[in-house]
Amino acid sequence: LEALVKKHAEKAKIEWEIKQNLITDYCYGQVAIEAKTMQDYFQSLQSGHLQSQLENMDDNFNHVILVIHGTIDKYVGQMRKRGNRTPYSRIEAMFIGSLARFDVDCDITIMHFDTTSAAARWIVKRCEKDGTLGSASTYRRMRRTTSEDLRIDGLRAMGCSEAIAKKLIAEFGS
């Protein structure tokens, strides 16, 4: 992955440098990107290392991104070659459930790509777009999501949906 990230960064004329970083695989500004192959993801998940790694990243960066590359099919095939007969459906459920849990618990961006090349291109494109704003229509759409009630906006900023925020305000007032 590292070689592909370098290649795509050079092609996009993005300067990069290699520095030792004990917290994450890639970082720029206050963005941390941890990249895992499917096999590495499951090993880190089962050892408990991934949870502590994401928490450490969250403590040290403003935005945390987990990039996973590879397919469950290939991972299951590798496991079968080693004699592990865990059903595909169980591994898929563990994968999807763990992604949902990390999203909810850690509030991180999670990206999954079938190929290493796609993951590398996305990492470079994400760096390239950091700090930029989309089109004017994107800004108008984002602006329209705010309500006329600051209490609702405050609750939404903490993670409530608009419907739940309205119910809370109706029940408690403020």
GROMACS .gro file of C-alpha atoms in nm:
model
  174
    1LEU     CA    1   0.000   0.000   0.000
    2GLU     CA    2   0.276   0.242   0.091
    3ALA     CA    3   0.439   0.221  -0.253
    4LEU     CA    4   0.104   0.284  -0.424
    5VAL     CA    5   0.027   0.581  -0.197
    6LYS     CA    6   0.367   0.733  -0.284
    7LYS     CA    7   0.309   0.670  -0.656
    8HIS     CA    8  -0.037   0.830  -0.657
    9ALA     CA    9   0.081   1.121  -0.441
   10GLU     CA   10   0.363   1.196  -0.682
   11LYS     CA   11   0.123   1.174  -0.976
   12ALA     CA   12  -0.108   1.424  -0.799
   13LYS     CA   13   0.195   1.645  -0.716
   14ILE     CA   14   0.138   1.608  -0.342
   15GLU     CA   15   0.453   1.635  -0.135
   16TRP     CA   16   0.509   1.355   0.113
   17GLU     CA   17   0.773   1.244   0.355
   18ILE     CA   18   0.833   0.935   0.561
   19LYS     CA   19   0.851   0.988   0.935
   20GLN     CA   20   0.830   0.739   1.215
   21ASN     CA   21   0.484   0.753   1.368
   22LEU     CA   22   0.391   0.513   1.645
   23ILE     CA   23   0.022   0.603   1.638
   24THR     CA   24  -0.099   0.568   1.280
   25ASP     CA   25   0.005   0.463   0.930
   26TYR     CA   26  -0.056   0.794   0.753
   27CYS     CA   27  -0.120   1.143   0.883
   28TYR     CA   28  -0.145   1.494   0.753
   29GLY     CA   29  -0.243   1.790   0.964
   30GLN     CA   30  -0.488   1.666   1.222
   31VAL     CA   31  -0.606   1.368   1.015
   32ALA     CA   32  -0.490   1.015   1.100
   33ILE     CA   33  -0.537   0.723   0.862
   34GLU     CA   34  -0.492   0.365   0.977
   35ALA     CA   35  -0.476   0.118   0.690
   36LYS     CA   36  -0.536  -0.254   0.735
   37THR     CA   37  -0.550  -0.553   0.506
   38MET     CA   38  -0.853  -0.772   0.571
   39GLN     CA   39  -0.632  -1.027   0.748
   40ASP     CA   40  -0.464  -0.759   0.960
   41TYR     CA   41  -0.805  -0.613   1.044
   42PHE     CA   42  -0.934  -0.943   1.183
   43GLN     CA   43  -0.611  -1.017   1.372
   44SER     CA   44  -0.612  -0.669   1.531
   45LEU     CA   45  -0.984  -0.699   1.604
   46GLN     CA   46  -0.951  -1.036   1.777
   47SER     CA   47  -0.644  -0.936   1.980
   48GLY     CA   48  -0.812  -0.614   2.099
   49HIS     CA   49  -0.526  -0.409   1.955
   50LEU     CA   50  -0.748  -0.227   1.704
   51GLN     CA   51  -0.977  -0.081   1.973
   52SER     CA   52  -0.684   0.064   2.169
   53GLN     CA   53  -0.519   0.182   1.849
   54LEU     CA   54  -0.831   0.372   1.738
   55GLU     CA   55  -0.873   0.524   2.086
   56ASN     CA   56  -0.509   0.638   2.081
   57MET     CA   57  -0.558   0.794   1.738
   58ASP     CA   58  -0.875   0.965   1.859
   59ASP     CA   59  -0.684   1.112   2.155
   60ASN     CA   60  -0.413   1.256   1.929
   61PHE     CA   61  -0.592   1.364   1.609
   62ASN     CA   62  -0.905   1.562   1.523
   63HIS     CA   63  -1.018   1.319   1.255
   64VAL     CA   64  -0.957   0.943   1.242
   65ILE     CA   65  -1.002   0.728   0.932
   66LEU     CA   66  -0.983   0.351   0.912
   67VAL     CA   67  -0.911   0.216   0.562
   68ILE     CA   68  -0.953  -0.157   0.507
   69HIS     CA   69  -0.847  -0.318   0.181
   70GLY     CA   70  -0.917  -0.670   0.064
   71THR     CA   71  -1.223  -0.891   0.042
   72ILE     CA   72  -1.390  -1.123   0.287
   73ASP     CA   73  -1.388  -1.392   0.013
   74LYS     CA   74  -1.008  -1.390  -0.006
   75TYR     CA   75  -0.975  -1.381   0.372
   76VAL     CA   76  -1.206  -1.681   0.413
   77GLY     CA   77  -1.013  -1.863   0.138
   78GLN     CA   78  -0.685  -1.804   0.324
   79MET     CA   79  -0.842  -1.927   0.647
   80ARG     CA   80  -0.970  -2.243   0.479
   81LYS     CA   81  -0.620  -2.318   0.346
   82ARG     CA   82  -0.499  -2.307   0.708
   83GLY     CA   83  -0.776  -2.546   0.817
   84ASN     CA   84  -1.016  -2.292   0.971
   85ARG     CA   85  -1.376  -2.379   0.876
   86THR     CA   86  -1.555  -2.076   1.022
   87PRO     CA   87  -1.859  -2.011   0.797
   88TYR     CA   88  -1.842  -1.715   0.559
   89SER     CA   89  -2.166  -1.576   0.702
   90ARG     CA   90  -2.019  -1.564   1.053
   91ILE     CA   91  -1.706  -1.381   0.936
   92GLU     CA   92  -1.912  -1.138   0.731
   93ALA     CA   93  -2.138  -1.070   1.031
   94MET     CA   94  -1.833  -1.012   1.252
   95PHE     CA   95  -1.688  -0.771   0.995
   96ILE     CA   96  -2.006  -0.569   0.949
   97GLY     CA   97  -2.085  -0.568   1.321
   98SER     CA   98  -1.736  -0.455   1.418
   99LEU     CA   99  -1.744  -0.173   1.162
  100ALA     CA  100  -2.077  -0.054   1.299
  101ARG     CA  101  -1.947  -0.075   1.657
  102PHE     CA  102  -1.631   0.127   1.574
  103ASP     CA  103  -1.838   0.386   1.388
  104VAL     CA  104  -2.072   0.432   1.685
  105ASP     CA  105  -1.814   0.408   1.965
  106CYS     CA  106  -1.526   0.594   1.805
  107ASP     CA  107  -1.704   0.825   1.559
  108ILE     CA  108  -1.451   0.754   1.285
  109THR     CA  109  -1.466   0.744   0.909
  110ILE     CA  110  -1.443   0.386   0.782
  111MET     CA  111  -1.361   0.307   0.421
  112HIS     CA  112  -1.345  -0.041   0.268
  113PHE     CA  113  -1.191  -0.114  -0.071
  114ASP     CA  114  -1.163  -0.444  -0.254
  115THR     CA  115  -0.817  -0.361  -0.387
  116THR     CA  116  -0.501  -0.209  -0.246
  117SER     CA  117  -0.481   0.021  -0.547
  118ALA     CA  118  -0.826   0.167  -0.481
  119ALA     CA  119  -0.735   0.222  -0.115
  120ALA     CA  120  -0.414   0.403  -0.212
  121ARG     CA  121  -0.594   0.626  -0.463
  122TRP     CA  122  -0.857   0.715  -0.202
  123ILE     CA  123  -0.595   0.802   0.063
  124VAL     CA  124  -0.422   1.040  -0.178
  125LYS     CA  125  -0.750   1.192  -0.299
  126ARG     CA  126  -0.862   1.244   0.064
  127CYS     CA  127  -0.539   1.429   0.138
  128GLU     CA  128  -0.581   1.632  -0.179
  129LYS     CA  129  -0.933   1.740  -0.085
  130ASP     CA  130  -0.862   1.816   0.280
  131GLY     CA  131  -0.948   2.174   0.368
  132THR     CA  132  -1.144   2.236   0.050
  133LEU     CA  133  -1.516   2.294   0.021
  134GLY     CA  134  -1.730   2.125  -0.242
  135SER     CA  135  -1.941   2.314  -0.493
  136ALA     CA  136  -2.174   2.599  -0.401
  137SER     CA  137  -2.471   2.361  -0.424
  138THR     CA  138  -2.303   2.132  -0.167
  139TYR     CA  139  -2.264   2.431   0.065
  140ARG     CA  140  -2.631   2.528   0.017
  141ARG     CA  141  -2.743   2.173   0.096
  142MET     CA  142  -2.528   2.167   0.408
  143ARG     CA  143  -2.656   2.507   0.515
  144ARG     CA  144  -3.020   2.404   0.472
  145THR     CA  145  -2.986   2.126   0.727
  146THR     CA  146  -2.973   2.374   1.015
  147SER     CA  147  -3.302   2.454   1.183
  148GLU     CA  148  -3.441   2.776   1.320
  149ASP     CA  149  -3.403   2.638   1.674
  150LEU     CA  150  -3.054   2.649   1.825
  151ARG     CA  151  -3.154   2.381   2.076
  152ILE     CA  152  -3.221   2.137   1.792
  153ASP     CA  153  -2.895   2.232   1.620
  154GLY     CA  154  -2.704   2.180   1.946
  155LEU     CA  155  -2.853   1.835   2.000
  156ARG     CA  156  -2.785   1.741   1.637
  157ALA     CA  157  -2.423   1.847   1.679
  158MET     CA  158  -2.399   1.596   1.965
  159GLY     CA  159  -2.529   1.317   1.741
  160CYS     CA  160  -2.909   1.323   1.779
  161SER     CA  161  -3.128   1.302   1.474
  162GLU     CA  162  -3.362   1.596   1.419
  163ALA     CA  163  -3.662   1.382   1.515
  164ILE     CA  164  -3.506   1.274   1.846
  165ALA     CA  165  -3.393   1.630   1.918
  166LYS     CA  166  -3.749   1.756   1.870
  167LYS     CA  167  -3.884   1.483   2.101
  168LEU     CA  168  -3.629   1.570   2.369
  169ILE     CA  169  -3.714   1.939   2.350
  170ALA     CA  170  -4.086   1.863   2.358
  171GLU     CA  171  -4.035   1.649   2.668
  172PHE     CA  172  -3.779   1.857   2.858
  173GLY     CA  173  -3.801   2.206   2.708
  174SER     CA  174  -3.432   2.275   2.697
   0.00000   0.00000   0.00000
